[in-house]
Amino acid sequence: MTSSWVEGTDGSDYSTAVLPMGVAVLPGNDAPHTVTRIGDQVLDLHDVARSGLGGDDLSPLLTTGTLNSVLAAGRPVWTQLRTTLTTWLSDPAYRERVTPHLHPTSTAHLVMPFEVADYVDFYSSEQHARNVGAIFRPDSPGLPENWKHLPIGYHGRAGTVVVSGTNIVRPHGQHKPRNAAEPSFGPSARLDIEAEVGFVVGTPSKLGYPVHPGALTDHVFGVVLVNDWSARDIQAWEYVPLGPFLGKSFATSISPWVIPLDALAPARCPLPSQDPPVFGYLRDDDPWCLDLRLSVTLNGSVISEPPFATQYWSPGQQMAHLTINGASLRTGDLFASGTVTGAQRLQRGSLLELSWGGREPFTLDDGSERTFLEDGDTVSISGWAPGPDGTRVGLGDVTGTVLAAS
Ligand code: MN
């Protein structure tokens, strides 16, 4: 790890080994600026670039007010940018020119980091799929017949992907309790979360040409934390036969910091063995997942700590499957893992699982009980990953508060 002249940052969750990318409105500005984070400070990359340090190659990418320009620039530029940021923050020769552009994180209003192109959500945690099967289909086999042959997914709604801090209005919709004769209409009574990890596409692919799983690092810039808010009652009534629709599309929250895949190289971990063997297009000579440790709080109580390392399908396989029919990737595409759930009870990534379909309420630190979310509840998903030399890579957090139905 390269030591920084910014004091107190070397052992922190945001050392020079992390350098997340985001967009923030900083004090005295109206316009959003591209930023990175070092320790508990935000570096205004827009202003650093404008000061002349960015050069002709990086300055145009850092002054657009969105990460889309950085995403579209591609892997060689991402590497160059990372090297440049590291130099600015570690070489004392830059200290005087960079210091004026550092701001306490508490003064930075982080906004949507990039414009989402397409949004796809997978279903790649075996334990989650088995739990959902056991809750909804107790009499049939645990996994759907296709589950170990392909990473199941669906296309979500890109336009309602929102940044952490955005309030979530409880959705209205139709629902039909299992024993009811007729459907009813009203606010969802089973509003839920899904703790997920999202992959942010930079480099597009060509329509008609699938992308190999090993090409993940060529196309994906980085990772965000995702809360895929879900109205279980709306979902249950609408999803046959075309899959999730209004039970999911009202909002999906992402963390404001995009963690570069480069920062997560020390967190790579092997995939669990896949049996039955998968088709060739899903095979990778060097398959990997990421050892990301998530933590979910509800009104401040830790309710779950889902381990991303337990995923059955890798992000590379998800990308390969997403494109195997020739569908192309676009800059700004977001594909999410699906709910991350581990083997232990307190590793379940949804309230559906934590309350076992609403049948087993769980207790928060203040003594109150929950099955699904109540109005006013605040959910936060945070995370970290192993970094170099025993350090940690902070993943930030994605937080949202439920408002009463409008
Ligand atoms: Mn989901």
Tab-separated table of C-alpha atoms and ligand atoms in Angstrom:
chain	number	residue	atom	x	y	z
A	1	MET	CA	0.000	0.000	0.000
A	2	THR	CA	1.292	3.451	-0.870
A	3	SER	CA	1.577	5.770	2.112
A	4	SER	CA	-0.339	9.064	1.893
A	5	TRP	CA	0.726	12.487	3.135
A	6	VAL	CA	-2.887	12.956	4.286
A	7	GLU	CA	-2.470	12.220	7.977
A	8	GLY	CA	-4.183	9.270	9.621
A	9	THR	CA	-5.335	7.660	6.408
A	10	ASP	CA	-2.854	4.813	5.869
A	11	GLY	CA	-4.567	2.292	8.149
A	12	SER	CA	-8.085	3.560	7.498
A	13	ASP	CA	-10.888	2.001	5.448
A	14	TYR	CA	-10.159	4.650	2.788
A	15	SER	CA	-6.405	4.473	2.300
A	16	THR	CA	-4.722	4.987	-1.074
A	17	ALA	CA	-5.492	1.312	-1.735
A	18	VAL	CA	-9.214	2.149	-2.091
A	19	LEU	CA	-9.799	5.476	-3.915
A	20	PRO	CA	-13.539	5.132	-4.478
A	21	MET	CA	-15.155	7.346	-7.093
A	22	GLY	CA	-18.239	9.442	-6.452
A	23	VAL	CA	-20.005	12.692	-7.204
A	24	ALA	CA	-20.746	15.342	-4.577
A	25	VAL	CA	-22.069	18.832	-4.133
A	26	LEU	CA	-19.458	20.568	-1.971
A	27	PRO	CA	-19.772	23.735	0.142
A	28	GLY	CA	-20.065	26.837	-2.017
A	29	ASN	CA	-20.971	24.889	-5.158
A	30	ASP	CA	-24.281	24.372	-6.912
A	31	ALA	CA	-22.938	21.891	-9.439
A	32	PRO	CA	-21.943	18.326	-8.607
A	33	HIS	CA	-18.223	17.560	-8.778
A	34	THR	CA	-16.448	14.240	-9.327
A	35	VAL	CA	-14.694	13.259	-6.086
A	36	THR	CA	-12.660	10.535	-4.443
A	37	ARG	CA	-12.187	9.806	-0.769
A	38	ILE	CA	-9.063	9.554	1.376
A	39	GLY	CA	-9.577	8.824	5.083
A	40	ASP	CA	-12.425	11.020	6.245
A	41	GLN	CA	-11.859	13.605	3.546
A	42	VAL	CA	-13.246	14.061	0.065
A	43	LEU	CA	-10.951	15.237	-2.714
A	44	ASP	CA	-12.618	17.486	-5.290
A	45	LEU	CA	-11.205	16.032	-8.507
A	46	HIS	CA	-13.052	18.575	-10.627
A	47	ASP	CA	-11.199	21.435	-8.960
A	48	VAL	CA	-7.866	19.590	-8.906
A	49	ALA	CA	-8.218	18.968	-12.643
A	50	ARG	CA	-9.193	22.617	-13.258
A	51	SER	CA	-6.146	23.775	-11.342
A	52	GLY	CA	-4.034	22.313	-14.116
A	53	LEU	CA	-2.991	19.030	-12.539
A	54	GLY	CA	-5.362	16.888	-14.591
A	55	GLY	CA	-3.707	17.399	-17.953
A	56	ASP	CA	-5.468	17.238	-21.303
A	57	ASP	CA	-6.298	13.548	-20.957
A	58	LEU	CA	-7.883	13.325	-17.490
A	59	SER	CA	-9.364	16.810	-17.051
A	60	PRO	CA	-12.230	16.347	-19.541
A	61	LEU	CA	-13.268	13.153	-17.725
A	62	LEU	CA	-13.218	14.691	-14.252
A	63	THR	CA	-15.213	17.851	-14.965
A	64	THR	CA	-18.526	16.475	-16.263
A	65	GLY	CA	-20.362	16.143	-12.930
A	66	THR	CA	-20.986	12.435	-13.480
A	67	LEU	CA	-18.867	9.296	-13.514
A	68	ASN	CA	-20.242	8.246	-16.926
A	69	SER	CA	-17.331	9.994	-18.644
A	70	VAL	CA	-14.843	8.064	-16.504
A	71	LEU	CA	-16.750	4.810	-17.021
A	72	ALA	CA	-16.767	5.224	-20.800
A	73	ALA	CA	-13.014	5.866	-20.935
A	74	GLY	CA	-12.130	2.190	-20.455
A	75	ARG	CA	-9.642	0.057	-18.597
A	76	PRO	CA	-6.322	1.702	-19.657
A	77	VAL	CA	-7.608	5.131	-18.555
A	78	TRP	CA	-9.001	3.695	-15.287
A	79	THR	CA	-5.513	2.402	-14.525
A	80	GLN	CA	-3.938	5.736	-15.452
A	81	LEU	CA	-6.451	7.624	-13.288
A	82	ARG	CA	-5.775	5.376	-10.309
A	83	THR	CA	-2.027	5.822	-10.662
A	84	THR	CA	-2.461	9.586	-10.941
A	85	LEU	CA	-4.717	9.835	-7.873
A	86	THR	CA	-2.252	7.745	-5.881
A	87	THR	CA	0.601	10.062	-6.912
A	88	TRP	CA	-1.342	13.206	-5.972
A	89	LEU	CA	-2.126	11.797	-2.525
A	90	SER	CA	1.247	10.186	-1.764
A	91	ASP	CA	3.966	12.339	-3.361
A	92	PRO	CA	4.730	15.292	-1.020
A	93	ALA	CA	5.494	17.386	-4.111
A	94	TYR	CA	1.714	17.604	-4.750
A	95	ARG	CA	0.708	18.339	-1.183
A	96	GLU	CA	0.516	22.100	-1.481
A	97	ARG	CA	-1.537	22.065	-4.679
A	98	VAL	CA	-3.924	19.265	-3.649
A	99	THR	CA	-4.603	20.220	-0.018
A	100	PRO	CA	-6.951	23.163	-0.834
A	101	HIS	CA	-9.274	20.699	-2.593
A	102	LEU	CA	-9.732	18.370	0.389
A	103	HIS	CA	-13.019	18.703	2.316
A	104	PRO	CA	-14.344	16.840	5.378
A	105	THR	CA	-16.697	14.062	4.238
A	106	SER	CA	-19.356	15.505	6.559
A	107	THR	CA	-19.577	18.610	4.352
A	108	ALA	CA	-19.972	16.675	1.079
A	109	HIS	CA	-23.483	15.956	-0.175
A	110	LEU	CA	-23.020	12.797	-2.207
A	111	VAL	CA	-25.372	12.479	-5.164
A	112	MET	CA	-26.145	9.851	-7.808
A	113	PRO	CA	-22.661	8.899	-9.074
A	114	PHE	CA	-23.607	7.869	-12.614
A	115	GLU	CA	-26.581	7.691	-14.920
A	116	VAL	CA	-27.813	4.097	-14.919
A	117	ALA	CA	-28.252	2.706	-18.434
A	118	ASP	CA	-29.843	-0.709	-17.960
A	119	TYR	CA	-30.430	-2.445	-14.647
A	120	VAL	CA	-30.392	-6.226	-14.300
A	121	ASP	CA	-30.857	-8.146	-11.070
A	122	PHE	CA	-29.727	-11.749	-10.567
A	123	TYR	CA	-30.573	-14.450	-8.032
A	124	SER	CA	-27.141	-15.962	-7.425
A	125	SER	CA	-27.052	-16.896	-3.749
A	126	GLU	CA	-27.876	-20.592	-3.394
A	127	GLN	CA	-28.834	-20.230	0.266
A	128	HIS	CA	-31.198	-17.358	-0.588
A	129	ALA	CA	-32.819	-19.348	-3.400
A	130	ARG	CA	-33.190	-22.372	-1.114
A	131	ASN	CA	-34.692	-20.254	1.678
A	132	VAL	CA	-37.191	-18.626	-0.686
A	133	GLY	CA	-38.103	-22.057	-2.038
A	134	ALA	CA	-38.617	-23.442	1.463
A	135	ILE	CA	-40.758	-20.436	2.491
A	136	PHE	CA	-43.005	-20.374	-0.601
A	137	ARG	CA	-42.883	-23.952	-1.884
A	138	PRO	CA	-42.376	-26.140	1.189
A	139	ASP	CA	-43.596	-29.251	-0.654
A	140	SER	CA	-41.399	-29.030	-3.761
A	141	PRO	CA	-37.622	-29.367	-4.314
A	142	GLY	CA	-35.485	-26.531	-2.952
A	143	LEU	CA	-34.105	-25.038	-6.151
A	144	PRO	CA	-35.868	-24.386	-9.466
A	145	GLU	CA	-34.809	-26.908	-12.155
A	146	ASN	CA	-32.787	-24.287	-14.061
A	147	TRP	CA	-31.019	-22.746	-11.064
A	148	LYS	CA	-27.646	-24.545	-11.329
A	149	HIS	CA	-27.581	-24.312	-15.131
A	150	LEU	CA	-27.880	-20.561	-15.510
A	151	PRO	CA	-27.702	-17.428	-13.356
A	152	ILE	CA	-31.401	-16.484	-13.135
A	153	GLY	CA	-32.090	-12.786	-13.561
A	154	TYR	CA	-34.593	-10.185	-14.710
A	155	HIS	CA	-34.460	-6.689	-16.163
A	156	GLY	CA	-35.300	-4.019	-13.603
A	157	ARG	CA	-36.105	-0.327	-13.907
A	158	ALA	CA	-32.999	1.836	-14.407
A	159	GLY	CA	-34.897	5.111	-13.958
A	160	THR	CA	-35.784	4.361	-10.343
A	161	VAL	CA	-32.294	3.455	-9.186
A	162	VAL	CA	-31.649	6.120	-6.538
A	163	VAL	CA	-28.695	7.135	-4.401
A	164	SER	CA	-28.348	6.358	-0.713
A	165	GLY	CA	-30.269	8.843	1.429
A	166	THR	CA	-33.300	8.951	-0.847
A	167	ASN	CA	-36.512	8.311	1.087
A	168	ILE	CA	-38.592	5.347	-0.068
A	169	VAL	CA	-42.351	5.909	-0.286
A	170	ARG	CA	-44.282	2.753	0.538
A	171	PRO	CA	-45.759	1.538	-2.756
A	172	HIS	CA	-49.423	0.918	-3.524
A	173	GLY	CA	-50.422	-2.132	-5.481
A	174	GLN	CA	-52.570	-5.215	-5.803
A	175	HIS	CA	-52.105	-8.153	-3.519
A	176	LYS	CA	-53.892	-11.382	-2.814
A	177	PRO	CA	-53.176	-13.167	0.462
A	178	ARG	CA	-52.937	-16.919	-0.077
A	179	ASN	CA	-56.321	-17.735	1.444
A	180	ALA	CA	-58.226	-14.708	0.151
A	181	ALA	CA	-60.904	-15.234	-2.487
A	182	GLU	CA	-60.286	-11.924	-4.264
A	183	PRO	CA	-57.306	-9.580	-4.705
A	184	SER	CA	-57.252	-6.308	-2.790
A	185	PHE	CA	-55.602	-2.938	-3.422
A	186	GLY	CA	-53.660	-0.686	-1.088
A	187	PRO	CA	-50.242	0.099	0.381
A	188	SER	CA	-47.876	-2.855	0.541
A	189	ALA	CA	-47.984	-4.570	3.937
A	190	ARG	CA	-44.888	-6.652	3.252
A	191	LEU	CA	-42.225	-4.106	2.333
A	192	ASP	CA	-38.774	-5.682	2.366
A	193	ILE	CA	-35.108	-5.143	1.607
A	194	GLU	CA	-32.598	-7.167	-0.377
A	195	ALA	CA	-28.905	-6.743	0.521
A	196	GLU	CA	-26.976	-7.023	-2.739
A	197	VAL	CA	-23.765	-6.122	-4.526
A	198	GLY	CA	-23.952	-4.267	-7.848
A	199	PHE	CA	-21.441	-4.200	-10.712
A	200	VAL	CA	-21.071	-1.005	-12.737
A	201	VAL	CA	-20.261	-1.374	-16.428
A	202	GLY	CA	-17.872	1.045	-18.087
A	203	THR	CA	-16.801	-0.381	-21.414
A	204	PRO	CA	-19.676	-1.311	-23.732
A	205	SER	CA	-19.820	-4.481	-25.848
A	206	LYS	CA	-20.928	-5.003	-29.427
A	207	LEU	CA	-24.509	-6.001	-30.194
A	208	GLY	CA	-24.581	-9.626	-31.330
A	209	TYR	CA	-21.309	-10.627	-29.648
A	210	PRO	CA	-21.308	-12.341	-26.242
A	211	VAL	CA	-18.701	-11.412	-23.627
A	212	HIS	CA	-16.552	-14.097	-21.964
A	213	PRO	CA	-16.620	-14.290	-18.134
A	214	GLY	CA	-12.860	-13.653	-18.040
A	215	ALA	CA	-13.427	-10.248	-19.647
A	216	LEU	CA	-15.167	-8.895	-16.544
A	217	THR	CA	-12.317	-6.550	-15.612
A	218	ASP	CA	-12.256	-5.146	-19.168
A	219	HIS	CA	-15.902	-4.103	-18.928
A	220	VAL	CA	-16.707	-3.525	-15.260
A	221	PHE	CA	-15.287	-0.471	-13.526
A	222	GLY	CA	-16.396	-1.147	-9.992
A	223	VAL	CA	-18.835	-2.158	-7.315
A	224	VAL	CA	-21.649	-0.516	-5.357
A	225	LEU	CA	-23.813	-1.759	-2.511
A	226	VAL	CA	-27.460	-2.222	-3.484
A	227	ASN	CA	-30.723	-2.332	-1.575
A	228	ASP	CA	-33.324	-3.847	-3.901
A	229	TRP	CA	-36.469	-2.720	-2.066
A	230	SER	CA	-39.210	-5.316	-2.617
A	231	ALA	CA	-42.949	-5.379	-1.927
A	232	ARG	CA	-43.457	-9.086	-1.283
A	233	ASP	CA	-47.258	-8.997	-1.400
A	234	ILE	CA	-47.324	-7.149	-4.734
A	235	GLN	CA	-44.566	-9.432	-6.053
A	236	ALA	CA	-46.364	-12.637	-5.049
A	237	TRP	CA	-49.570	-11.735	-6.904
A	238	GLU	CA	-47.997	-10.382	-10.102
A	239	TYR	CA	-44.883	-12.463	-10.800
A	240	VAL	CA	-46.362	-15.483	-12.609
A	241	PRO	CA	-45.609	-15.897	-15.487
A	242	LEU	CA	-43.382	-12.935	-16.429
A	243	GLY	CA	-41.410	-12.303	-13.240
A	244	PRO	CA	-40.911	-9.281	-10.965
A	245	PHE	CA	-42.563	-6.015	-12.062
A	246	LEU	CA	-44.180	-3.396	-9.801
A	247	GLY	CA	-43.160	-5.209	-6.623
A	248	LYS	CA	-39.576	-4.193	-7.429
A	249	SER	CA	-39.618	-1.198	-9.765
A	250	PHE	CA	-40.644	1.534	-7.300
A	251	ALA	CA	-37.054	2.008	-6.058
A	252	THR	CA	-33.608	0.440	-5.904
A	253	SER	CA	-30.988	2.214	-3.779
A	254	ILE	CA	-27.229	2.230	-4.399
A	255	SER	CA	-24.282	3.428	-2.339
A	256	PRO	CA	-22.762	6.728	-3.538
A	257	TRP	CA	-19.178	5.432	-3.742
A	258	VAL	CA	-18.208	3.193	-6.660
A	259	ILE	CA	-15.337	1.004	-5.446
A	260	PRO	CA	-12.951	0.266	-8.334
A	261	LEU	CA	-12.459	-3.425	-9.064
A	262	ASP	CA	-8.716	-2.694	-8.814
A	263	ALA	CA	-9.172	-1.935	-5.114
A	264	LEU	CA	-10.845	-5.308	-4.634
A	265	ALA	CA	-8.093	-7.466	-6.139
A	266	PRO	CA	-6.937	-8.566	-2.636
A	267	ALA	CA	-10.531	-9.647	-1.889
A	268	ARG	CA	-10.793	-12.126	-4.754
A	269	CYS	CA	-11.808	-15.578	-3.578
A	270	PRO	CA	-12.525	-18.882	-5.312
A	271	LEU	CA	-16.026	-19.812	-6.402
A	272	PRO	CA	-17.664	-22.797	-4.778
A	273	SER	CA	-17.454	-25.848	-7.058
A	274	GLN	CA	-20.270	-25.948	-9.586
A	275	ASP	CA	-22.054	-29.228	-10.078
A	276	PRO	CA	-23.482	-30.038	-12.588
A	277	PRO	CA	-20.751	-28.619	-14.859
A	278	VAL	CA	-21.804	-25.449	-16.634
A	279	PHE	CA	-21.890	-24.771	-20.385
A	280	GLY	CA	-18.691	-23.549	-22.001
A	281	TYR	CA	-19.809	-19.935	-22.267
A	282	LEU	CA	-20.020	-19.806	-18.463
A	283	ARG	CA	-16.605	-21.397	-17.925
A	284	ASP	CA	-13.648	-19.333	-16.837
A	285	ASP	CA	-10.062	-20.603	-16.426
A	286	ASP	CA	-9.657	-18.451	-13.335
A	287	PRO	CA	-13.113	-17.959	-11.827
A	288	TRP	CA	-13.417	-15.715	-8.811
A	289	CYS	CA	-15.896	-14.071	-6.523
A	290	LEU	CA	-15.205	-11.319	-3.983
A	291	ASP	CA	-14.889	-11.608	-0.222
A	292	LEU	CA	-17.173	-8.700	0.657
A	293	ARG	CA	-18.551	-8.577	4.210
A	294	LEU	CA	-21.927	-6.862	4.373
A	295	SER	CA	-23.775	-5.629	7.425
A	296	VAL	CA	-27.461	-4.692	7.538
A	297	THR	CA	-28.923	-2.445	10.217
A	298	LEU	CA	-32.572	-1.585	10.871
A	299	ASN	CA	-32.977	1.564	12.982
A	300	GLY	CA	-29.412	1.023	14.176
A	301	SER	CA	-29.779	-2.645	15.183
A	302	VAL	CA	-27.546	-5.062	13.288
A	303	ILE	CA	-29.975	-7.617	11.872
A	304	SER	CA	-27.726	-9.496	9.437
A	305	GLU	CA	-24.157	-9.877	8.165
A	306	PRO	CA	-24.391	-11.485	4.719
A	307	PRO	CA	-21.141	-12.869	3.228
A	308	PHE	CA	-20.833	-12.162	-0.514
A	309	ALA	CA	-18.079	-14.814	-0.832
A	310	THR	CA	-20.750	-17.527	-0.639
A	311	GLN	CA	-22.298	-16.674	-4.042
A	312	TYR	CA	-22.759	-19.648	-6.388
A	313	TRP	CA	-22.481	-17.664	-9.640
A	314	SER	CA	-19.575	-15.268	-10.171
A	315	PRO	CA	-19.972	-11.711	-11.477
A	316	GLY	CA	-18.086	-12.835	-14.596
A	317	GLN	CA	-20.627	-15.577	-15.199
A	318	GLN	CA	-23.483	-13.161	-14.653
A	319	MET	CA	-22.029	-10.823	-17.279
A	320	ALA	CA	-21.430	-13.725	-19.698
A	321	HIS	CA	-24.983	-14.976	-19.284
A	322	LEU	CA	-26.412	-11.489	-19.647
A	323	THR	CA	-24.726	-11.198	-23.071
A	324	ILE	CA	-24.834	-14.786	-24.391
A	325	ASN	CA	-27.832	-14.016	-26.597
A	326	GLY	CA	-25.961	-11.075	-28.124
A	327	ALA	CA	-27.464	-8.397	-25.904
A	328	SER	CA	-24.843	-5.669	-25.564
A	329	LEU	CA	-23.463	-3.906	-22.513
A	330	ARG	CA	-23.765	-0.133	-22.247
A	331	THR	CA	-21.743	2.360	-20.232
A	332	GLY	CA	-23.665	2.818	-16.991
A	333	ASP	CA	-25.254	-0.629	-16.946
A	334	LEU	CA	-25.769	-1.942	-13.442
A	335	PHE	CA	-26.076	-5.635	-12.748
A	336	ALA	CA	-26.749	-6.745	-9.195
A	337	SER	CA	-26.047	-10.086	-7.553
A	338	GLY	CA	-29.434	-10.795	-6.054
A	339	THR	CA	-29.977	-11.089	-2.312
A	340	VAL	CA	-26.812	-12.171	-0.516
A	341	THR	CA	-27.573	-14.812	2.109
A	342	GLY	CA	-25.168	-17.076	4.014
A	343	ALA	CA	-25.746	-20.360	5.791
A	344	GLN	CA	-26.373	-18.849	9.225
A	345	ARG	CA	-29.639	-17.319	10.366
A	346	LEU	CA	-28.013	-13.932	10.977
A	347	GLN	CA	-26.555	-13.963	7.460
A	348	ARG	CA	-29.908	-13.662	5.701
A	349	GLY	CA	-30.096	-10.705	3.327
A	350	SER	CA	-33.871	-10.081	3.396
A	351	LEU	CA	-36.577	-9.662	6.021
A	352	LEU	CA	-38.539	-12.329	4.157
A	353	GLU	CA	-35.885	-14.810	5.264
A	354	LEU	CA	-35.134	-13.248	8.672
A	355	SER	CA	-38.846	-13.516	9.590
A	356	TRP	CA	-39.305	-16.744	7.620
A	357	GLY	CA	-42.120	-15.467	5.457
A	358	GLY	CA	-43.477	-13.210	8.214
A	359	ARG	CA	-44.136	-16.147	10.540
A	360	GLU	CA	-41.203	-15.583	12.952
A	361	PRO	CA	-40.861	-11.934	14.076
A	362	PHE	CA	-37.390	-10.812	15.110
A	363	THR	CA	-36.493	-8.263	17.790
A	364	LEU	CA	-34.563	-5.003	17.424
A	365	ASP	CA	-32.278	-3.504	20.090
A	366	ASP	CA	-35.088	-1.226	21.311
A	367	GLY	CA	-37.258	-4.276	22.030
A	368	SER	CA	-39.649	-3.726	19.143
A	369	GLU	CA	-40.492	-6.600	16.799
A	370	ARG	CA	-40.443	-6.724	13.025
A	371	THR	CA	-41.475	-9.027	10.250
A	372	PHE	CA	-41.490	-6.494	7.397
A	373	LEU	CA	-40.703	-2.747	7.335
A	374	GLU	CA	-42.789	-0.143	9.137
A	375	ASP	CA	-43.155	3.512	8.126
A	376	GLY	CA	-40.226	5.503	9.505
A	377	ASP	CA	-37.839	2.541	9.506
A	378	THR	CA	-34.305	3.259	8.343
A	379	VAL	CA	-32.281	0.479	6.716
A	380	SER	CA	-28.552	0.735	6.097
A	381	ILE	CA	-26.323	-1.762	4.305
A	382	SER	CA	-22.599	-1.210	4.748
A	383	GLY	CA	-19.588	-3.319	3.941
A	384	TRP	CA	-15.855	-3.825	3.769
A	385	ALA	CA	-13.397	-6.139	2.101
A	386	PRO	CA	-9.895	-7.360	2.935
A	387	GLY	CA	-7.290	-4.996	1.522
A	388	PRO	CA	-3.484	-5.171	1.191
A	389	ASP	CA	-1.200	-5.580	4.234
A	390	GLY	CA	-4.035	-6.417	6.623
A	391	THR	CA	-5.947	-3.225	5.859
A	392	ARG	CA	-9.625	-2.961	4.981
A	393	VAL	CA	-11.316	-1.606	1.888
A	394	GLY	CA	-14.382	0.400	2.894
A	395	LEU	CA	-17.421	-0.104	0.678
A	396	GLY	CA	-19.430	2.765	2.141
A	397	ASP	CA	-23.122	2.286	2.785
A	398	VAL	CA	-26.552	2.506	1.218
A	399	THR	CA	-29.250	3.894	3.481
A	400	GLY	CA	-32.928	4.655	3.063
A	401	THR	CA	-35.934	5.530	5.217
A	402	VAL	CA	-39.469	4.304	4.569
A	403	LEU	CA	-42.148	6.996	4.240
A	404	ALA	CA	-45.870	6.315	4.562
A	405	ALA	CA	-47.730	5.547	1.327
A	406	SER	CA	-48.694	8.713	-0.521
B	1	MN	MN	-33.075	-8.445	-5.875
